[in-house]
Short mmCIF file of C-alpha atoms in Angstrom, two decimals:
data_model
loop_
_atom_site.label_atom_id
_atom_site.label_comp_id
_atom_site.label_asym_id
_atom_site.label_seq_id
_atom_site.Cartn_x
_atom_site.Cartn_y
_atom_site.Cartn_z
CA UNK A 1 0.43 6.62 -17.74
CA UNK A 2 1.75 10.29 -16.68
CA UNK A 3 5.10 11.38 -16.00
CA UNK A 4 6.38 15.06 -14.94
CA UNK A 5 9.75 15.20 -14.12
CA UNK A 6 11.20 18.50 -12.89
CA UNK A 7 14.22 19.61 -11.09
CA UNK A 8 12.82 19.23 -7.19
CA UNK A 9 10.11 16.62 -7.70
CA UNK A 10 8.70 13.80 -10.18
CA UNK A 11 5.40 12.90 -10.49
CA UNK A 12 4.02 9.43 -11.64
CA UNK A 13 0.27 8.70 -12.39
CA UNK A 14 -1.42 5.14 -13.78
CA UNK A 15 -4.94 4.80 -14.40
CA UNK A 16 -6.34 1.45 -15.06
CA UNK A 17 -9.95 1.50 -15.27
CA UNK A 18 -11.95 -1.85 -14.90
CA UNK A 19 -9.10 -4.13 -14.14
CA UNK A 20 -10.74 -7.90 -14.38
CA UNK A 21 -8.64 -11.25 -13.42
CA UNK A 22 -10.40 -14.78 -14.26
CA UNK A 23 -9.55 -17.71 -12.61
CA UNK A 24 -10.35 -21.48 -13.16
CA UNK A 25 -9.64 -24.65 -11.56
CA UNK A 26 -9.51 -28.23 -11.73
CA UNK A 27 -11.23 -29.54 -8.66
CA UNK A 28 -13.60 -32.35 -9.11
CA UNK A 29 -17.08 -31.49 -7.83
CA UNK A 30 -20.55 -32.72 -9.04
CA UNK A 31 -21.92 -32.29 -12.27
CA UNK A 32 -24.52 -29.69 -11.44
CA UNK A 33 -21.75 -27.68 -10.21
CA UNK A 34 -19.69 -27.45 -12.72
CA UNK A 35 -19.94 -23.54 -13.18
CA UNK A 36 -17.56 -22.73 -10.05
CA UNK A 37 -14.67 -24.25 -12.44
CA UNK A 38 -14.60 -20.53 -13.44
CA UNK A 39 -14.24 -17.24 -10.79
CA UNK A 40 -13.68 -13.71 -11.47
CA UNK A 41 -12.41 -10.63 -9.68
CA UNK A 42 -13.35 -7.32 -10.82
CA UNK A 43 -12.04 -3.58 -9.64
CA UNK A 44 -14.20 -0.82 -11.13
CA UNK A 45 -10.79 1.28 -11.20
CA UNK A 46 -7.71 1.57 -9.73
CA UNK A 47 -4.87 4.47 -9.79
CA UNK A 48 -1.62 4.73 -8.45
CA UNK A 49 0.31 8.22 -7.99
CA UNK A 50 3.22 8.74 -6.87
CA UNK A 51 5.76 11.67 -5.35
CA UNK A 52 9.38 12.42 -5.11
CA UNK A 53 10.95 15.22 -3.77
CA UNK A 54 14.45 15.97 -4.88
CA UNK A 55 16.92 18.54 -3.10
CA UNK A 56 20.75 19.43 -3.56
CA UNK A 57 20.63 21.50 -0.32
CA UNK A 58 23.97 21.43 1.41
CA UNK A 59 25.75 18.84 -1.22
CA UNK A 60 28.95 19.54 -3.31
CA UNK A 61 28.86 21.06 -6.32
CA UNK A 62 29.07 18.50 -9.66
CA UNK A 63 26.63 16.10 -7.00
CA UNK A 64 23.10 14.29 -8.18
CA UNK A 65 19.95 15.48 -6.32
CA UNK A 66 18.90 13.38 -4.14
CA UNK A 67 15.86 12.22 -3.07
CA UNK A 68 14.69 12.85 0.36
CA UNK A 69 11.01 11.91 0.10
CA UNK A 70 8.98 9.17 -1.96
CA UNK A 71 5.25 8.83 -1.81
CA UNK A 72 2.81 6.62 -3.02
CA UNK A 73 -1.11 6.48 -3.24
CA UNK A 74 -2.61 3.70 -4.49
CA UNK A 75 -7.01 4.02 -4.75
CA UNK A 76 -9.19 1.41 -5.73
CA UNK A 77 -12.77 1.53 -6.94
CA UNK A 78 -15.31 -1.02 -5.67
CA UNK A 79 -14.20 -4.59 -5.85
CA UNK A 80 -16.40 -7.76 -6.50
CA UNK A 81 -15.53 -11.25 -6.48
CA UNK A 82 -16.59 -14.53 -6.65
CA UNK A 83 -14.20 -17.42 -6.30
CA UNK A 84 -13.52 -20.82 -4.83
CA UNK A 85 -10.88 -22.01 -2.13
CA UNK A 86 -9.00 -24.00 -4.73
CA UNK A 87 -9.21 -20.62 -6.78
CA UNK A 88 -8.25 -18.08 -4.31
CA UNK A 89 -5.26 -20.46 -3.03
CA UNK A 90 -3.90 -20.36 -6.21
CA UNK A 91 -3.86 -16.64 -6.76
CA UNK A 92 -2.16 -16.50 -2.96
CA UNK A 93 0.69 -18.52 -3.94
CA UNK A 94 1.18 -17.08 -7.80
CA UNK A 95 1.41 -13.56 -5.24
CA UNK A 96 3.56 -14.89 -2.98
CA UNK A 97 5.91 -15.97 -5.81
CA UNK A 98 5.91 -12.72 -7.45
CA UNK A 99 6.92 -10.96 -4.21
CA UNK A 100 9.79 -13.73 -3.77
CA UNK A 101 11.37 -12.95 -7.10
CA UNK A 102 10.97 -9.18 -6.96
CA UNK A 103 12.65 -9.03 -3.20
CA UNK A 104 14.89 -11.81 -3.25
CA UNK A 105 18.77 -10.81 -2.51
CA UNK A 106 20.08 -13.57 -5.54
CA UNK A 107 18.30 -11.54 -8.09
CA UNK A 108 19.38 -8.30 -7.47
CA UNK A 109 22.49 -6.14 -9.67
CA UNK A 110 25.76 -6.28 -8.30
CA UNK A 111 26.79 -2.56 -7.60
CA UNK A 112 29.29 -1.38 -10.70
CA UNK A 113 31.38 0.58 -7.83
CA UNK A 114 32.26 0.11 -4.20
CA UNK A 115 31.69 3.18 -3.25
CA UNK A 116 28.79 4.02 -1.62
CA UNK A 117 27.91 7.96 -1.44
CA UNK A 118 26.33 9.03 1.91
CA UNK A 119 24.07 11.50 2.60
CA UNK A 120 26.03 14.55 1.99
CA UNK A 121 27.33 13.53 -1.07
CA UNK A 122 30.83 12.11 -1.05
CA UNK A 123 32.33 8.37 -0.06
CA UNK A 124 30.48 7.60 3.18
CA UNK A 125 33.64 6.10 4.90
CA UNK A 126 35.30 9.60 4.19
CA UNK A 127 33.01 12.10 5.64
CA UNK A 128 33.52 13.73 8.37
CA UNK A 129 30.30 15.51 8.38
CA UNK A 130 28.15 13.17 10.58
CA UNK A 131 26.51 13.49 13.49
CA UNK A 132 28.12 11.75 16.25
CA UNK A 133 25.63 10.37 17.97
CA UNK A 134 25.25 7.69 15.25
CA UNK A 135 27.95 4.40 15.38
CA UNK A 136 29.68 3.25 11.88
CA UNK A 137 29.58 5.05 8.84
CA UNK A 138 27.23 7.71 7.43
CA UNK A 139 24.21 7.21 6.66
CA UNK A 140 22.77 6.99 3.22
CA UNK A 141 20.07 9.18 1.67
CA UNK A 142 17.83 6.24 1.06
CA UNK A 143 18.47 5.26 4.56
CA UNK A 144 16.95 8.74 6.07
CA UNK A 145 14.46 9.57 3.31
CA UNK A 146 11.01 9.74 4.02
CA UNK A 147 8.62 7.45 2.76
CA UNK A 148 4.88 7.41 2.80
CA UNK A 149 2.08 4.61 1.24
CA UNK A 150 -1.65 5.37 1.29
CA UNK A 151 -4.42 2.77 0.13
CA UNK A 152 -7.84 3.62 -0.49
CA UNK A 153 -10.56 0.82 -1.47
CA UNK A 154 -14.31 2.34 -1.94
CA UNK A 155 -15.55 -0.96 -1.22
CA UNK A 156 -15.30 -4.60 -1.83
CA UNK A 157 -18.37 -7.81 -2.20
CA UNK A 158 -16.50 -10.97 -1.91
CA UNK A 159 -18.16 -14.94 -2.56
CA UNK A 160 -16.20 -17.24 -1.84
CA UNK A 161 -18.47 -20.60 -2.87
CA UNK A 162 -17.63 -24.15 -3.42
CA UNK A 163 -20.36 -26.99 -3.09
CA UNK A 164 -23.24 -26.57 -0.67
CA UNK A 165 -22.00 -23.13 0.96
CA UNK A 166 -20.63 -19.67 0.11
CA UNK A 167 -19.12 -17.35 2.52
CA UNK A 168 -19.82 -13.17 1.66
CA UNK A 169 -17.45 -11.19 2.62
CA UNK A 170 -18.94 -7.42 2.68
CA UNK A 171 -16.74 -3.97 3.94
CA UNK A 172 -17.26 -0.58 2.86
CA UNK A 173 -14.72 2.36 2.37
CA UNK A 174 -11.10 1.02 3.72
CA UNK A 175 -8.32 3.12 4.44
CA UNK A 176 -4.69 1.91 5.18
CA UNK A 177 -1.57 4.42 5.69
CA UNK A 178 2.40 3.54 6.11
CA UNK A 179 5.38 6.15 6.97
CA UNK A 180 7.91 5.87 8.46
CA UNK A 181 8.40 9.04 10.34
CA UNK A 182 4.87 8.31 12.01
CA UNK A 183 5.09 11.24 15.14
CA UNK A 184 8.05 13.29 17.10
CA UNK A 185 9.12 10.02 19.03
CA UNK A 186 8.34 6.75 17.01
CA UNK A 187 9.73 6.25 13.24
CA UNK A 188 7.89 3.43 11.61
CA UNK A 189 4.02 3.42 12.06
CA UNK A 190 0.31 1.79 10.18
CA UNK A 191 -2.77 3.75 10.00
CA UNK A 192 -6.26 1.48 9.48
CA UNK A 193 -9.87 1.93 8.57
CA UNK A 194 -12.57 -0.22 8.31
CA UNK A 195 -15.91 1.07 8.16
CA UNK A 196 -18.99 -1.39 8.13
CA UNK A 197 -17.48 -5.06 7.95
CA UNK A 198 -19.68 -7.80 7.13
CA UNK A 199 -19.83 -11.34 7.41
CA UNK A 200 -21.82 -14.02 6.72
CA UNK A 201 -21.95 -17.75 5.91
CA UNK A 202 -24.65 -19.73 3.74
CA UNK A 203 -25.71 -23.11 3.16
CA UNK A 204 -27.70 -24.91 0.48
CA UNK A 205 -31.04 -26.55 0.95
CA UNK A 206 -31.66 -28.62 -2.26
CA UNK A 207 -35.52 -28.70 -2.87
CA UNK A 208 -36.46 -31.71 -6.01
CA UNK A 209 -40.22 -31.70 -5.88
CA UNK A 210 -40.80 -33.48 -9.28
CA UNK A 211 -40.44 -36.67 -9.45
CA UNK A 212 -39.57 -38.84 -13.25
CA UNK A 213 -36.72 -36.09 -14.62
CA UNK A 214 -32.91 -35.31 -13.78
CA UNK A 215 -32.12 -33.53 -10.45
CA UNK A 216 -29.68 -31.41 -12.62
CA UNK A 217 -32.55 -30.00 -14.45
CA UNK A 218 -34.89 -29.80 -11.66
CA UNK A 219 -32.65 -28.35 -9.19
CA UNK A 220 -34.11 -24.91 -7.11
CA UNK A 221 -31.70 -24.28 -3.78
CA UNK A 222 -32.35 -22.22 -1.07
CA UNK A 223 -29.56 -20.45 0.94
CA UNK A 224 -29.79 -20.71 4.47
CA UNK A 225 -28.28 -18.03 6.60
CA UNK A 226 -26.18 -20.05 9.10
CA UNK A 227 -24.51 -17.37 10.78
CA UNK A 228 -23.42 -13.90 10.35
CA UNK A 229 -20.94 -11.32 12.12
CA UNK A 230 -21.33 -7.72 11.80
CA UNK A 231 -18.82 -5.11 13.18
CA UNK A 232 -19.17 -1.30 13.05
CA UNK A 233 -16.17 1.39 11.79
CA UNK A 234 -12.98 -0.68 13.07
CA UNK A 235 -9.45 1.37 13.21
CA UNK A 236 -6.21 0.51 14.32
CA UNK A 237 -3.20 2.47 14.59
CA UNK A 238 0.24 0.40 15.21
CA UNK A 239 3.97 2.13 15.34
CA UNK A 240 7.14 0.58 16.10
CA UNK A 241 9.58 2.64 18.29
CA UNK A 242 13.34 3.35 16.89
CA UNK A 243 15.80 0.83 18.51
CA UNK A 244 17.43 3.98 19.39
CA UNK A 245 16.48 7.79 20.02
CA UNK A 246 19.63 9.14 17.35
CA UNK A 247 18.01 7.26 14.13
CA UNK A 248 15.12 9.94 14.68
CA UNK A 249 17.07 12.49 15.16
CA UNK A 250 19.15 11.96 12.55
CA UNK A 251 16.55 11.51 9.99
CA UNK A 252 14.44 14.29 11.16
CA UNK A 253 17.28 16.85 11.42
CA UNK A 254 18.02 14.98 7.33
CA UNK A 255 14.82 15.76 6.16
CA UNK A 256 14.65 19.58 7.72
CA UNK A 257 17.91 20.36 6.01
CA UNK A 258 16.57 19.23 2.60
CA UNK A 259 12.74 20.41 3.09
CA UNK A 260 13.78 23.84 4.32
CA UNK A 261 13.43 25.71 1.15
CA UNK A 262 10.26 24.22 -0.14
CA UNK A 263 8.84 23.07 3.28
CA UNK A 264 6.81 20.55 1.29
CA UNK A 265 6.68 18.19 4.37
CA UNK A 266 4.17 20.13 6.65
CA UNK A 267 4.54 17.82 9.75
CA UNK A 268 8.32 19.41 9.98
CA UNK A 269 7.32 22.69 10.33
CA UNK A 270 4.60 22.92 13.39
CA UNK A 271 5.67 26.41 13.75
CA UNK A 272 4.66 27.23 10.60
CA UNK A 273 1.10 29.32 11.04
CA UNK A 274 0.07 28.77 7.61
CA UNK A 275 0.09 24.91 7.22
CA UNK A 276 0.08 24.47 11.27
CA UNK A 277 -3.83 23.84 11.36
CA UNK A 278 -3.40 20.89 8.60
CA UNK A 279 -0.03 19.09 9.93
CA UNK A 280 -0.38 19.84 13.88
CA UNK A 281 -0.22 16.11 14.95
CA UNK A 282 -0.54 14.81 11.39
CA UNK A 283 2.32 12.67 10.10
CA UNK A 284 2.34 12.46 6.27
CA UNK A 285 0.08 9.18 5.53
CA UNK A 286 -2.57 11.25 7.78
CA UNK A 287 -2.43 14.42 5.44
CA UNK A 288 0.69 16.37 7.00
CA UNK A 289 2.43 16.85 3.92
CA UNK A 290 2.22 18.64 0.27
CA UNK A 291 1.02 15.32 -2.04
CA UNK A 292 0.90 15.78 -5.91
CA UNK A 293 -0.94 19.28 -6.88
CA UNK A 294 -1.43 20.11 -3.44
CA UNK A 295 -4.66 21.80 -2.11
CA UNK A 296 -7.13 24.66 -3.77
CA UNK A 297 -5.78 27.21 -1.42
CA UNK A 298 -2.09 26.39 -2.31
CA UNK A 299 -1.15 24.30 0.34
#
C-alpha cells in the first residue's frame, strides 16, 4: 500500500498479487463426487488506485480544501474459477451482506455539528452565493464533485460444476467505466466492454467397461458438448439524463471554478489545443482527464 498526500491531490495505490478465496460446502452428492465439496477462485493480481483533487479556489480564508474530484481504477489480472451452485450462492449472499452493513443508514455516525458547509465554504443555509437557478439550499461539495470508477479484468475461465454437468464460462479483456459527468447534456453515465464471450454447457457420459470391481475406481467420463453460445466484442454505453438542466450546470460551472488553475479535468477545457485531441468527446472514465502520473508527454 502507497500513499502521497500533497496539498492539491492524494494518491492511493494497493497491490495484491495472487489473491485466492476457497470455498466448501455441505451438499450431499455421491460418493465419487465428493471432490466438488471444495471450489476455488483465483485472480493472478489485482490493483486499485485512486485520485483526489483538492482546491481552495474561491473559499474563505481559515477554510479546508475541498475536494472536487475522486477517482478510482480498479484492474484485475486473469481470473479462474471453479465452483458449485451451492458454492457460488453462498459467496453471493456473504457479498450482499457486506454491502448491506457498509451502506446501511442505521450504521452510519451521527454528524458532531448541524451545520453543514456548502460549497463555498460557509453554513449552506447562510450563503448567498448560489446560483439561482437551483431550489433550497446550496449545494454541497460532495454533492457537485466529480467522480469517476474504471474496471479492467484481463480475462476470466469460470466452471461452474455440480454432478453430471459443468457450465464454462469464458470472456476475454472486460472493460467497465462510471462518471457522473458522462457528456455536455447527461450527468450520470456506464461505459462497457466485452470482447470474445463464451459459453458453453457439458454433460457427463459415464463409461464402466470392467466388470467384478467398484464403479468409483473404475470410473472414466466423457464430457459431452450439449450446447454452446459464442458472441463477438459486445459494448454498451447507458447514461441517465439530469431530472433537470441546472444540476449540470451547476456542477459543471463547480468543477470549472475549482479545475481552472490546474485544468486537470481535460473534458472541461475543449478549447484547450494542447489536451483538445485527447478529451474532445471524452468524458473522464473514457480518458478525458489527468489520472495518477499522467501521460509521457506531460499530459
Amino acid at each position: 500500500f502507497e500513499m502521497k498526500k500533497g496539498y492539491k491531490e492524494t494518491m492511493l495505490q494497493l497491490v495484491l498479487s495472487p489473491v485466492n478465496l476457497f470455498l466448501n460446502d455441505n451438499y450431499q452428492r455421491p460418493p465419487v463426487d465428493e471432490v466438488l465439496r471444495e471450489g476455488h477462485i483465483s485472480l493472478s493480481g489485482l490493483q486499485l488506485r485512486a485520485h483526489a483533487m483538492f482546491s481552495a479556489e474561491g473559499l474563505p480564508l481559515g477554510s479546508d480544501l475541498l475536494e472536487y474530484a475522486w477517482l478510482i481504477d480498479v484492474q484485475a489480472g486473469s481470473l479462474t474459477a471453479k465452483v458449485t451452485v451451492p458454492q457460488l450462492t453462498c459467496l453471493l449472499e456473504w457479498g450482499q451482506t457486506f454491502v448491506f452493513h457498509v451502506m446501511c443508514r442505521e450504521f452510519e455516525l451521527e454528524r458532531p455539528k448541524s451545520v453543514i458547509i456548502c460549497q463555498h465554504g460557509i453554513d449552506r443555509r447562510i450563503c448567498e452565493s448560489k446560483m439561482t437557478c437551483i431550489s433550497g439550499p446550496c449545494p454541497t461539495s460532495d454533492e457537485l464533485k466529480y467522480t469517476m470508477t474504471r474496471i479492467a479484468v484481463d480475462g476470466a475461465d469460470m466452471y461452474i460444476v455440480e454432478h453430471g454437468c459443468a457450465t464454462n464460462i469464458k470472456m476475454g479483456a472486460v472493460r467497465i467505466a462510471n462518471c457522473n459527468l458522462h457528456n455536455q447534456s447527461i450527468r450520470e453515465g456506464i461505459s462497457a466492454a466485452i470482447q470474445d464471450l463464451q459459453l458453453r454447457q457439458y454433460i457427463e457420459q459415464v463409461n464402466n467397461c470392467r466388470v467384478g470391481l467398484q464403479p468409483a475406481v473404475l470410473r472414466r467420463a466423457y464430457w459431452l458438448e450439449a450446447g454452446s453460445v459464442t458472441l463477438g466484442l459486445i459494448t454498451a454505453d447507458i447514461a441517465l439524463a439530469a431530472d433537470h438542466h441546472s444540476k449540470h450546470e451547476v456542477q459543471r460551472h463547480f468543477l470549472e471554478t475549482h479545475d481552472t488553475r490546474t485544468k486537470r479535468l481535460w473534458f472541461l477545457w475543449s478549447d484547450d489545443n494542447t489536451k483538445n485531441k485527447r478529451s474532445k468527446n471524452k468524458c473522464g472514465c473514457l480518458g478525458g482527464c489527468r489520472f495518477f502520473g499522467g501521460t509521457v508527454s506531460g499530459l
